[in-house]
Amino acid sequence: GGLGPFAREPLPVESVVTVGYNVTAPTVERLPTCNSLARLPDGPPPGHAIVRIQAFSVNYADVTIRWGLYESAIKYVGYPICPGFDLAGVVERVGPGASVQEGDTVVGITFFGAYSERVLVPCHQLFAVPKGMSIAQAAALPSVSGTALHALALAGLWPSLPASRNRAVLVHSAAGGVGSMLVQMAKAIGCHPIVAVVGASHKVAACEALGATAVIDKSKEDLWSAASKAAPGGYCAIFDANGVQTLARSYSALAQTGTLVIYGFHTNLPTSSMLNPLAWVRMLVGILRMPRFDPMDLVLSSKSVAGFNLSFFADETRMVGRYFEQILAWVEDGSLALSNVTTFPMDELPRAHESIQSGQSIGKLVCLTRHAGD
């Protein structure tokens, strides 16, 4: 569970690559010692490409993978595992019928395996890096933007706004990766007011720059009093990855027809690197304190609760493809930007994990491999 297991190990032979759990071609020979590694004796299978990774992003999910708590990692891969979802780099080799070409600079997503220098990816999970976007910014984009857009879709705010009159949204952890995407996307689709919540004063300016109508610094003011003042009629959507600390009050703050969208449980988890016995006790207490939503109350108050985890969506190719069409369109027209990206050399990956666990980081964290300057 600590940071030690991220010691960098060279791949045993040139023909070995990391691979996501959804790659099932018969010519891909997974190594018996690690399900994240595979040999390709015949090269990439049809419709796949090997990408030489120049940059990959660090998500909070990677921390829980390291702790052995991430359900899709346990279910589909097992341990040992190579974490990582987001990547950007250069196409090194392609299989028959590939939709990308050798030498293309691409951004993409893999269902684990991005903490690497060479990964095998289905071509439908790769996209051209948008013009004007650095390789680090590209690597920061896929998971957080896809999570944010799916959250908006579950709230009924995309692809079009609902007929109901309320347009107010509240975004917890608004200065983080997903939160910063949600603020910008909510502005792009016409939500108002957009209320951003942060836990430290140094994050306020970042949220204001993203387009938030109001920013609540809960280290200096009461969160729920300020939330009520910012939107007296309640919220049509609240986006919450905090877990036990805020879920019950988030639900109460919804307006009629409002939706609480849940995509994480950060306050249920420790901020230290190791899972010691006390941390396990605290997590158990957090689980026991989690709110239970009464179906009768959902009906009588006309509210909804939705949750999801994109790491289970490997087969939802049409949906994810549609999401990325919209995301790339927003990037192209300037509605969506990645202005706060902090980079680390690959050898300093443990420091990146410490930063994201601390809760003090802003925007996205990205690791650069030795190929970043290629």
GROMACS .gro file of C-alpha atoms in nm:
model
  374
    1GLY     CA    1   0.000   0.000   0.000
    2GLY     CA    2   0.295   0.235   0.036
    3LEU     CA    3   0.488   0.423  -0.230
    4GLY     CA    4   0.773   0.173  -0.245
    5PRO     CA    5   0.603  -0.064  -0.494
    6PHE     CA    6   0.637   0.207  -0.763
    7ALA     CA    7   1.005   0.132  -0.810
    8ARG     CA    8   1.065   0.159  -1.182
    9GLU     CA    9   1.126  -0.176  -1.354
   10PRO     CA   10   1.242  -0.221  -1.715
   11LEU     CA   11   1.028  -0.438  -1.939
   12PRO     CA   12   1.201  -0.776  -1.979
   13VAL     CA   13   1.213  -0.777  -2.360
   14GLU     CA   14   1.131  -0.535  -2.641
   15SER     CA   15   0.825  -0.738  -2.744
   16VAL     CA   16   0.660  -0.692  -2.401
   17VAL     CA   17   0.408  -0.409  -2.351
   18THR     CA   18   0.153  -0.311  -2.093
   19VAL     CA   19  -0.206  -0.381  -2.187
   20GLY     CA   20  -0.557  -0.296  -2.063
   21TYR     CA   21  -0.801  -0.557  -1.938
   22ASN     CA   22  -1.028  -0.519  -2.242
   23VAL     CA   23  -0.763  -0.634  -2.491
   24THR     CA   24  -0.861  -0.993  -2.568
   25ALA     CA   25  -0.705  -1.073  -2.906
   26PRO     CA   26  -0.575  -1.433  -2.910
   27THR     CA   27  -0.229  -1.324  -3.030
   28VAL     CA   28  -0.176  -1.118  -2.715
   29GLU     CA   29   0.008  -1.343  -2.470
   30ARG     CA   30  -0.029  -1.212  -2.116
   31LEU     CA   31   0.261  -1.288  -1.886
   32PRO     CA   32   0.173  -1.540  -1.613
   33THR     CA   33   0.347  -1.321  -1.351
   34CYS     CA   34   0.147  -1.004  -1.428
   35ASN     CA   35  -0.182  -0.962  -1.611
   36SER     CA   36  -0.083  -0.605  -1.709
   37LEU     CA   37   0.206  -0.729  -1.924
   38ALA     CA   38   0.184  -0.910  -2.256
   39ARG     CA   39   0.407  -1.040  -2.534
   40LEU     CA   40   0.319  -0.970  -2.895
   41PRO     CA   41   0.505  -1.234  -3.098
   42ASP     CA   42   0.310  -1.136  -3.411
   43GLY     CA   43   0.302  -0.762  -3.347
   44PRO     CA   44  -0.013  -0.562  -3.267
   45PRO     CA   45  -0.340  -0.744  -3.342
   46PRO     CA   46  -0.593  -0.600  -3.589
   47GLY     CA   47  -0.734  -0.263  -3.489
   48HIS     CA   48  -0.468  -0.205  -3.221
   49ALA     CA   49  -0.158   0.008  -3.188
   50ILE     CA   50   0.150   0.021  -2.969
   51VAL     CA   51   0.200   0.371  -2.830
   52ARG     CA   52   0.535   0.492  -2.706
   53ILE     CA   53   0.416   0.687  -2.404
   54GLN     CA   54   0.559   1.034  -2.349
   55ALA     CA   55   0.329   1.135  -2.065
   56PHE     CA   56   0.064   0.978  -1.841
   57SER     CA   57  -0.160   1.137  -1.583
   58VAL     CA   58  -0.198   1.060  -1.213
   59ASN     CA   59  -0.555   1.023  -1.088
   60TYR     CA   60  -0.679   0.970  -0.735
   61ALA     CA   61  -0.807   0.632  -0.852
   62ASP     CA   62  -0.444   0.526  -0.893
   63VAL     CA   63  -0.391   0.574  -0.520
   64THR     CA   64  -0.677   0.339  -0.437
   65ILE     CA   65  -0.543   0.091  -0.694
   66ARG     CA   66  -0.211   0.100  -0.509
   67TRP     CA   67  -0.391   0.033  -0.183
   68GLY     CA   68  -0.570  -0.268  -0.334
   69LEU     CA   69  -0.912  -0.106  -0.294
   70TYR     CA   70  -1.013  -0.042  -0.656
   71GLU     CA   71  -1.291  -0.281  -0.755
   72SER     CA   72  -1.234  -0.296  -1.132
   73ALA     CA   73  -0.861  -0.355  -1.080
   74ILE     CA   74  -0.940  -0.644  -0.847
   75LYS     CA   75  -1.212  -0.787  -1.072
   76TYR     CA   76  -1.047  -0.762  -1.414
   77VAL     CA   77  -0.671  -0.764  -1.357
   78GLY     CA   78  -0.561  -0.867  -1.010
   79TYR     CA   79  -0.224  -0.796  -0.854
   80PRO     CA   80   0.049  -0.715  -0.939
   81ILE     CA   81  -0.094  -0.450  -1.168
   82CYS     CA   82   0.032  -0.158  -1.374
   83PRO     CA   83  -0.202   0.134  -1.293
   84GLY     CA   84  -0.287   0.430  -1.511
   85PHE     CA   85  -0.564   0.530  -1.749
   86ASP     CA   86  -0.451   0.836  -1.945
   87LEU     CA   87  -0.166   0.851  -2.193
   88ALA     CA   88  -0.020   1.064  -2.468
   89GLY     CA   89   0.260   0.973  -2.703
   90VAL     CA   90   0.360   0.854  -3.047
   91VAL     CA   91   0.225   0.552  -3.234
   92GLU     CA   92   0.513   0.307  -3.268
   93ARG     CA   93   0.352   0.011  -3.446
   94VAL     CA   94   0.004  -0.067  -3.578
   95GLY     CA   95  -0.190  -0.381  -3.651
   96PRO     CA   96  -0.392  -0.453  -3.966
   97GLY     CA   97  -0.689  -0.221  -4.016
   98ALA     CA   98  -0.565   0.034  -3.762
   99SER     CA   99  -0.724   0.378  -3.780
  100VAL     CA  100  -0.399   0.549  -3.675
  101GLN     CA  101  -0.060   0.549  -3.843
  102GLU     CA  102   0.293   0.497  -3.719
  103GLY     CA  103   0.434   0.832  -3.614
  104ASP     CA  104   0.096   0.986  -3.518
  105THR     CA  105   0.092   1.185  -3.195
  106VAL     CA  106  -0.208   1.065  -2.999
  107VAL     CA  107  -0.390   1.096  -2.669
  108GLY     CA  108  -0.587   0.805  -2.536
  109ILE     CA  109  -0.716   0.594  -2.256
  110THR     CA  110  -0.628   0.244  -2.147
  111PHE     CA  111  -0.808   0.035  -1.889
  112PHE     CA  112  -0.496   0.012  -1.671
  113GLY     CA  113  -0.139   0.004  -1.795
  114ALA     CA  114  -0.056   0.372  -1.861
  115TYR     CA  115   0.222   0.386  -1.599
  116SER     CA  116   0.458   0.258  -1.866
  117GLU     CA  117   0.661   0.353  -2.170
  118ARG     CA  118   0.493   0.123  -2.423
  119VAL     CA  119   0.130   0.019  -2.418
  120LEU     CA  120  -0.100  -0.173  -2.652
  121VAL     CA  121  -0.430   0.011  -2.707
  122PRO     CA  122  -0.738  -0.050  -2.925
  123CYS     CA  123  -0.742   0.226  -3.185
  124HIS     CA  124  -1.093   0.341  -3.092
  125GLN     CA  125  -0.942   0.456  -2.761
  126LEU     CA  126  -0.693   0.687  -2.935
  127PHE     CA  127  -0.743   1.039  -3.069
  128ALA     CA  128  -0.520   1.298  -3.233
  129VAL     CA  129  -0.369   1.545  -2.986
  130PRO     CA  130  -0.560   1.875  -3.031
  131LYS     CA  131  -0.366   2.159  -3.194
  132GLY     CA  132  -0.192   2.386  -2.949
  133MET     CA  133  -0.208   2.134  -2.666
  134SER     CA  134   0.115   2.014  -2.507
  135ILE     CA  135   0.181   1.646  -2.458
  136ALA     CA  136   0.139   1.691  -2.080
  137GLN     CA  137  -0.195   1.869  -2.124
  138ALA     CA  138  -0.312   1.596  -2.361
  139ALA     CA  139  -0.225   1.323  -2.110
  140ALA     CA  140  -0.421   1.510  -1.843
  141LEU     CA  141  -0.740   1.520  -2.048
  142PRO     CA  142  -0.917   1.182  -2.098
  143SER     CA  143  -1.025   1.044  -1.758
  144VAL     CA  144  -1.121   1.370  -1.590
  145SER     CA  145  -1.307   1.509  -1.890
  146GLY     CA  146  -1.486   1.180  -1.956
  147THR     CA  147  -1.585   1.153  -1.590
  148ALA     CA  148  -1.713   1.510  -1.586
  149LEU     CA  149  -1.920   1.472  -1.903
  150HIS     CA  150  -2.074   1.145  -1.791
  151ALA     CA  151  -2.164   1.311  -1.461
  152LEU     CA  152  -2.339   1.591  -1.652
  153ALA     CA  153  -2.520   1.333  -1.865
  154LEU     CA  154  -2.642   1.146  -1.557
  155ALA     CA  155  -2.767   1.475  -1.414
  156GLY     CA  156  -2.969   1.529  -1.732
  157LEU     CA  157  -2.773   1.842  -1.828
  158TRP     CA  158  -2.609   1.705  -2.144
  159PRO     CA  159  -2.651   1.672  -2.440
  160SER     CA  160  -2.921   1.933  -2.377
  161LEU     CA  161  -3.046   2.115  -2.069
  162PRO     CA  162  -3.374   1.988  -1.919
  163ALA     CA  163  -3.702   2.177  -1.936
  164SER     CA  164  -3.704   2.236  -1.559
  165ARG     CA  165  -3.637   2.595  -1.452
  166ASN     CA  166  -3.347   2.539  -1.212
  167ARG     CA  167  -2.998   2.562  -1.365
  168ALA     CA  168  -2.788   2.590  -1.047
  169VAL     CA  169  -2.504   2.342  -0.999
  170LEU     CA  170  -2.263   2.283  -0.711
  171VAL     CA  171  -1.925   2.119  -0.769
  172HIS     CA  172  -1.731   1.977  -0.476
  173SER     CA  173  -1.349   1.959  -0.504
  174ALA     CA  174  -1.380   2.209  -0.785
  175ALA     CA  175  -1.009   2.286  -0.818
  176GLY     CA  176  -0.918   1.922  -0.884
  177GLY     CA  177  -0.903   1.735  -1.211
  178VAL     CA  178  -1.270   1.635  -1.250
  179GLY     CA  179  -1.399   1.941  -1.065
  180SER     CA  180  -1.217   2.183  -1.294
  181MET     CA  181  -1.367   2.006  -1.596
  182LEU     CA  182  -1.716   2.020  -1.444
  183VAL     CA  183  -1.695   2.394  -1.381
  184GLN     CA  184  -1.590   2.465  -1.740
  185MET     CA  185  -1.841   2.225  -1.895
  186ALA     CA  186  -2.125   2.360  -1.682
  187LYS     CA  187  -2.043   2.707  -1.809
  188ALA     CA  188  -2.027   2.584  -2.170
  189ILE     CA  189  -2.377   2.432  -2.156
  190GLY     CA  190  -2.537   2.730  -1.982
  191CYS     CA  191  -2.573   2.636  -1.614
  192HIS     CA  192  -2.608   2.923  -1.366
  193PRO     CA  193  -2.505   2.981  -1.099
  194ILE     CA  194  -2.202   2.752  -1.095
  195VAL     CA  195  -2.094   2.718  -0.733
  196ALA     CA  196  -1.746   2.576  -0.677
  197VAL     CA  197  -1.640   2.432  -0.342
  198VAL     CA  198  -1.275   2.417  -0.234
  199GLY     CA  199  -1.103   2.321   0.089
  200ALA     CA  200  -0.820   2.574   0.090
  201SER     CA  201  -0.783   2.944   0.012
  202HIS     CA  202  -0.506   2.897  -0.245
  203LYS     CA  203  -0.756   2.718  -0.471
  204VAL     CA  204  -1.013   2.998  -0.492
  205ALA     CA  205  -0.848   3.198  -0.772
  206ALA     CA  206  -0.814   2.888  -0.990
  207CYS     CA  207  -1.190   2.822  -0.972
  208GLU     CA  208  -1.274   3.186  -1.044
  209ALA     CA  209  -1.052   3.167  -1.353
  210LEU     CA  210  -1.239   2.857  -1.469
  211GLY     CA  211  -1.567   3.049  -1.472
  212ALA     CA  212  -1.731   2.968  -1.140
  213THR     CA  213  -2.005   3.214  -1.043
  214ALA     CA  214  -1.921   3.175  -0.674
  215VAL     CA  215  -1.645   2.993  -0.488
  216ILE     CA  216  -1.701   2.860  -0.137
  217ASP     CA  217  -1.382   2.819   0.066
  218LYS     CA  218  -1.499   2.577   0.333
  219SER     CA  219  -1.180   2.635   0.533
  220LYS     CA  220  -1.308   2.987   0.603
  221GLU     CA  221  -1.688   2.971   0.591
  222ASP     CA  222  -1.969   2.730   0.658
  223LEU     CA  223  -2.017   2.530   0.340
  224TRP     CA  224  -2.391   2.477   0.356
  225SER     CA  225  -2.485   2.828   0.467
  226ALA     CA  226  -2.283   2.966   0.178
  227ALA     CA  227  -2.432   2.712  -0.063
  228SER     CA  228  -2.786   2.809   0.039
  229LYS     CA  229  -2.704   3.178  -0.005
  230ALA     CA  230  -2.556   3.120  -0.352
  231ALA     CA  231  -2.863   2.925  -0.472
  232PRO     CA  232  -3.165   2.987  -0.246
  233GLY     CA  233  -3.383   2.759  -0.457
  234GLY     CA  234  -3.148   2.464  -0.427
  235TYR     CA  235  -2.948   2.292  -0.699
  236CYS     CA  236  -3.048   2.102  -1.009
  237ALA     CA  237  -2.726   1.902  -0.977
  238ILE     CA  238  -2.456   1.847  -0.717
  239PHE     CA  239  -2.138   1.662  -0.809
  240ASP     CA  240  -1.979   1.492  -0.511
  241ALA     CA  241  -1.666   1.276  -0.487
  242ASN     CA  242  -1.614   1.350  -0.117
  243GLY     CA  243  -1.801   1.057   0.031
  244VAL     CA  244  -1.926   1.042   0.389
  245GLN     CA  245  -1.832   1.400   0.480
  246THR     CA  246  -2.078   1.569   0.243
  247LEU     CA  247  -2.316   1.321   0.076
  248ALA     CA  248  -2.613   1.359   0.311
  249ARG     CA  249  -2.604   1.739   0.308
  250SER     CA  250  -2.550   1.742  -0.069
  251TYR     CA  251  -2.872   1.546  -0.110
  252SER     CA  252  -3.058   1.788   0.118
  253ALA     CA  253  -2.936   2.084  -0.087
  254LEU     CA  254  -3.094   1.955  -0.409
  255ALA     CA  255  -3.391   2.133  -0.558
  256GLN     CA  256  -3.699   1.950  -0.678
  257THR     CA  257  -3.598   1.742  -0.985
  258GLY     CA  258  -3.234   1.772  -0.874
  259THR     CA  259  -2.975   1.495  -0.903
  260LEU     CA  260  -2.685   1.408  -0.675
  261VAL     CA  261  -2.408   1.252  -0.884
  262ILE     CA  262  -2.151   1.049  -0.689
  263TYR     CA  263  -1.820   0.944  -0.841
  264GLY     CA  264  -1.582   0.900  -0.546
  265PHE     CA  265  -1.536   0.878  -0.171
  266HIS     CA  266  -1.225   1.080  -0.088
  267THR     CA  267  -1.312   1.155   0.275
  268ASN     CA  268  -1.361   0.785   0.343
  269LEU     CA  269  -0.994   0.730   0.260
  270PRO     CA  270  -0.673   0.825   0.443
  271THR     CA  271  -0.440   1.105   0.335
  272SER     CA  272  -0.125   0.918   0.443
  273SER     CA  273   0.077   0.697   0.210
  274MET     CA  274   0.026   0.374   0.405
  275LEU     CA  275  -0.286   0.191   0.513
  276ASN     CA  276  -0.214   0.130   0.882
  277PRO     CA  277  -0.460  -0.043   1.119
  278LEU     CA  278  -0.603   0.292   1.234
  279ALA     CA  279  -0.673   0.387   0.874
  280TRP     CA  280  -0.866   0.062   0.823
  281VAL     CA  281  -1.074   0.135   1.134
  282ARG     CA  282  -1.151   0.486   1.011
  283MET     CA  283  -1.255   0.354   0.670
  284LEU     CA  284  -1.488   0.103   0.834
  285VAL     CA  285  -1.644   0.380   1.046
  286GLY     CA  286  -1.687   0.588   0.731
  287ILE     CA  287  -1.869   0.304   0.558
  288LEU     CA  288  -2.103   0.261   0.854
  289ARG     CA  289  -2.178   0.636   0.850
  290MET     CA  290  -2.258   0.650   0.479
  291PRO     CA  291  -2.609   0.784   0.412
  292ARG     CA  292  -2.888   0.552   0.301
  293PHE     CA  293  -3.125   0.711   0.051
  294ASP     CA  294  -3.489   0.626   0.112
  295PRO     CA  295  -3.674   0.531  -0.212
  296MET     CA  296  -3.994   0.686  -0.076
  297ASP     CA  297  -3.817   1.015  -0.009
  298LEU     CA  298  -3.671   1.009  -0.361
  299VAL     CA  299  -4.026   0.993  -0.495
  300LEU     CA  300  -4.186   1.243  -0.261
  301SER     CA  301  -3.909   1.500  -0.298
  302SER     CA  302  -3.860   1.433  -0.673
  303LYS     CA  303  -3.485   1.393  -0.633
  304SER     CA  304  -3.239   1.146  -0.784
  305VAL     CA  305  -2.910   0.988  -0.684
  306ALA     CA  306  -2.672   0.846  -0.943
  307GLY     CA  307  -2.323   0.701  -0.926
  308PHE     CA  308  -2.069   0.553  -1.162
  309ASN     CA  309  -1.708   0.449  -1.223
  310LEU     CA  310  -1.579   0.484  -1.579
  311SER     CA  311  -1.321   0.209  -1.534
  312PHE     CA  312  -1.603  -0.044  -1.588
  313PHE     CA  313  -1.702   0.112  -1.923
  314ALA     CA  314  -1.457  -0.065  -2.155
  315ASP     CA  315  -1.741  -0.204  -2.369
  316GLU     CA  316  -1.926   0.129  -2.397
  317THR     CA  317  -1.732   0.228  -2.708
  318ARG     CA  318  -2.013   0.424  -2.873
  319MET     CA  319  -2.089   0.627  -2.562
  320VAL     CA  320  -1.725   0.703  -2.485
  321GLY     CA  321  -1.665   0.792  -2.849
  322ARG     CA  322  -1.954   1.039  -2.840
  323TYR     CA  323  -1.818   1.191  -2.522
  324PHE     CA  324  -1.479   1.250  -2.676
  325GLU     CA  325  -1.630   1.408  -2.987
  326GLN     CA  326  -1.787   1.667  -2.758
  327ILE     CA  327  -1.478   1.706  -2.537
  328LEU     CA  328  -1.247   1.764  -2.833
  329ALA     CA  329  -1.496   2.009  -2.984
  330TRP     CA  330  -1.495   2.209  -2.659
  331VAL     CA  331  -1.115   2.203  -2.653
  332GLU     CA  332  -1.105   2.328  -3.012
  333ASP     CA  333  -1.344   2.619  -2.952
  334GLY     CA  334  -1.173   2.719  -2.628
  335SER     CA  335  -1.454   2.621  -2.391
  336LEU     CA  336  -1.235   2.360  -2.223
  337ALA     CA  337  -0.875   2.414  -2.119
  338LEU     CA  338  -0.611   2.251  -1.903
  339SER     CA  339  -0.432   2.550  -1.757
  340ASN     CA  340  -0.318   2.389  -1.431
  341VAL     CA  341  -0.099   2.089  -1.511
  342THR     CA  342   0.191   2.001  -1.283
  343THR     CA  343   0.451   1.765  -1.428
  344PHE     CA  344   0.686   1.519  -1.261
  345PRO     CA  345   0.964   1.303  -1.407
  346MET     CA  346   0.858   0.939  -1.414
  347ASP     CA  347   1.116   0.862  -1.145
  348GLU     CA  348   0.929   1.099  -0.912
  349LEU     CA  349   0.594   0.923  -0.941
  350PRO     CA  350   0.582   0.865  -0.562
  351ARG     CA  351   0.598   1.243  -0.512
  352ALA     CA  352   0.303   1.286  -0.749
  353HIS     CA  353   0.104   1.035  -0.543
  354GLU     CA  354   0.193   1.217  -0.222
  355SER     CA  355   0.073   1.542  -0.379
  356ILE     CA  356  -0.265   1.410  -0.492
  357GLN     CA  357  -0.323   1.234  -0.160
  358SER     CA  358  -0.253   1.554   0.032
  359GLY     CA  359  -0.562   1.726  -0.107
  360GLN     CA  360  -0.358   2.041  -0.171
  361SER     CA  361  -0.292   2.000  -0.544
  362ILE     CA  362  -0.470   2.209  -0.808
  363GLY     CA  363  -0.570   2.080  -1.150
  364LYS     CA  364  -0.393   1.776  -1.292
  365LEU     CA  365  -0.071   1.591  -1.219
  366VAL     CA  366   0.121   1.433  -1.506
  367CYS     CA  367   0.435   1.220  -1.523
  368LEU     CA  368   0.674   1.255  -1.815
  369THR     CA  369   0.864   0.949  -1.941
  370ARG     CA  370   1.213   0.954  -2.093
  371HIS     CA  371   1.041   0.975  -2.436
  372ALA     CA  372   0.878   1.311  -2.359
  373GLY     CA  373   1.124   1.500  -2.578
  374ASP     CA  374   1.107   1.256  -2.874
   0.00000   0.00000   0.00000
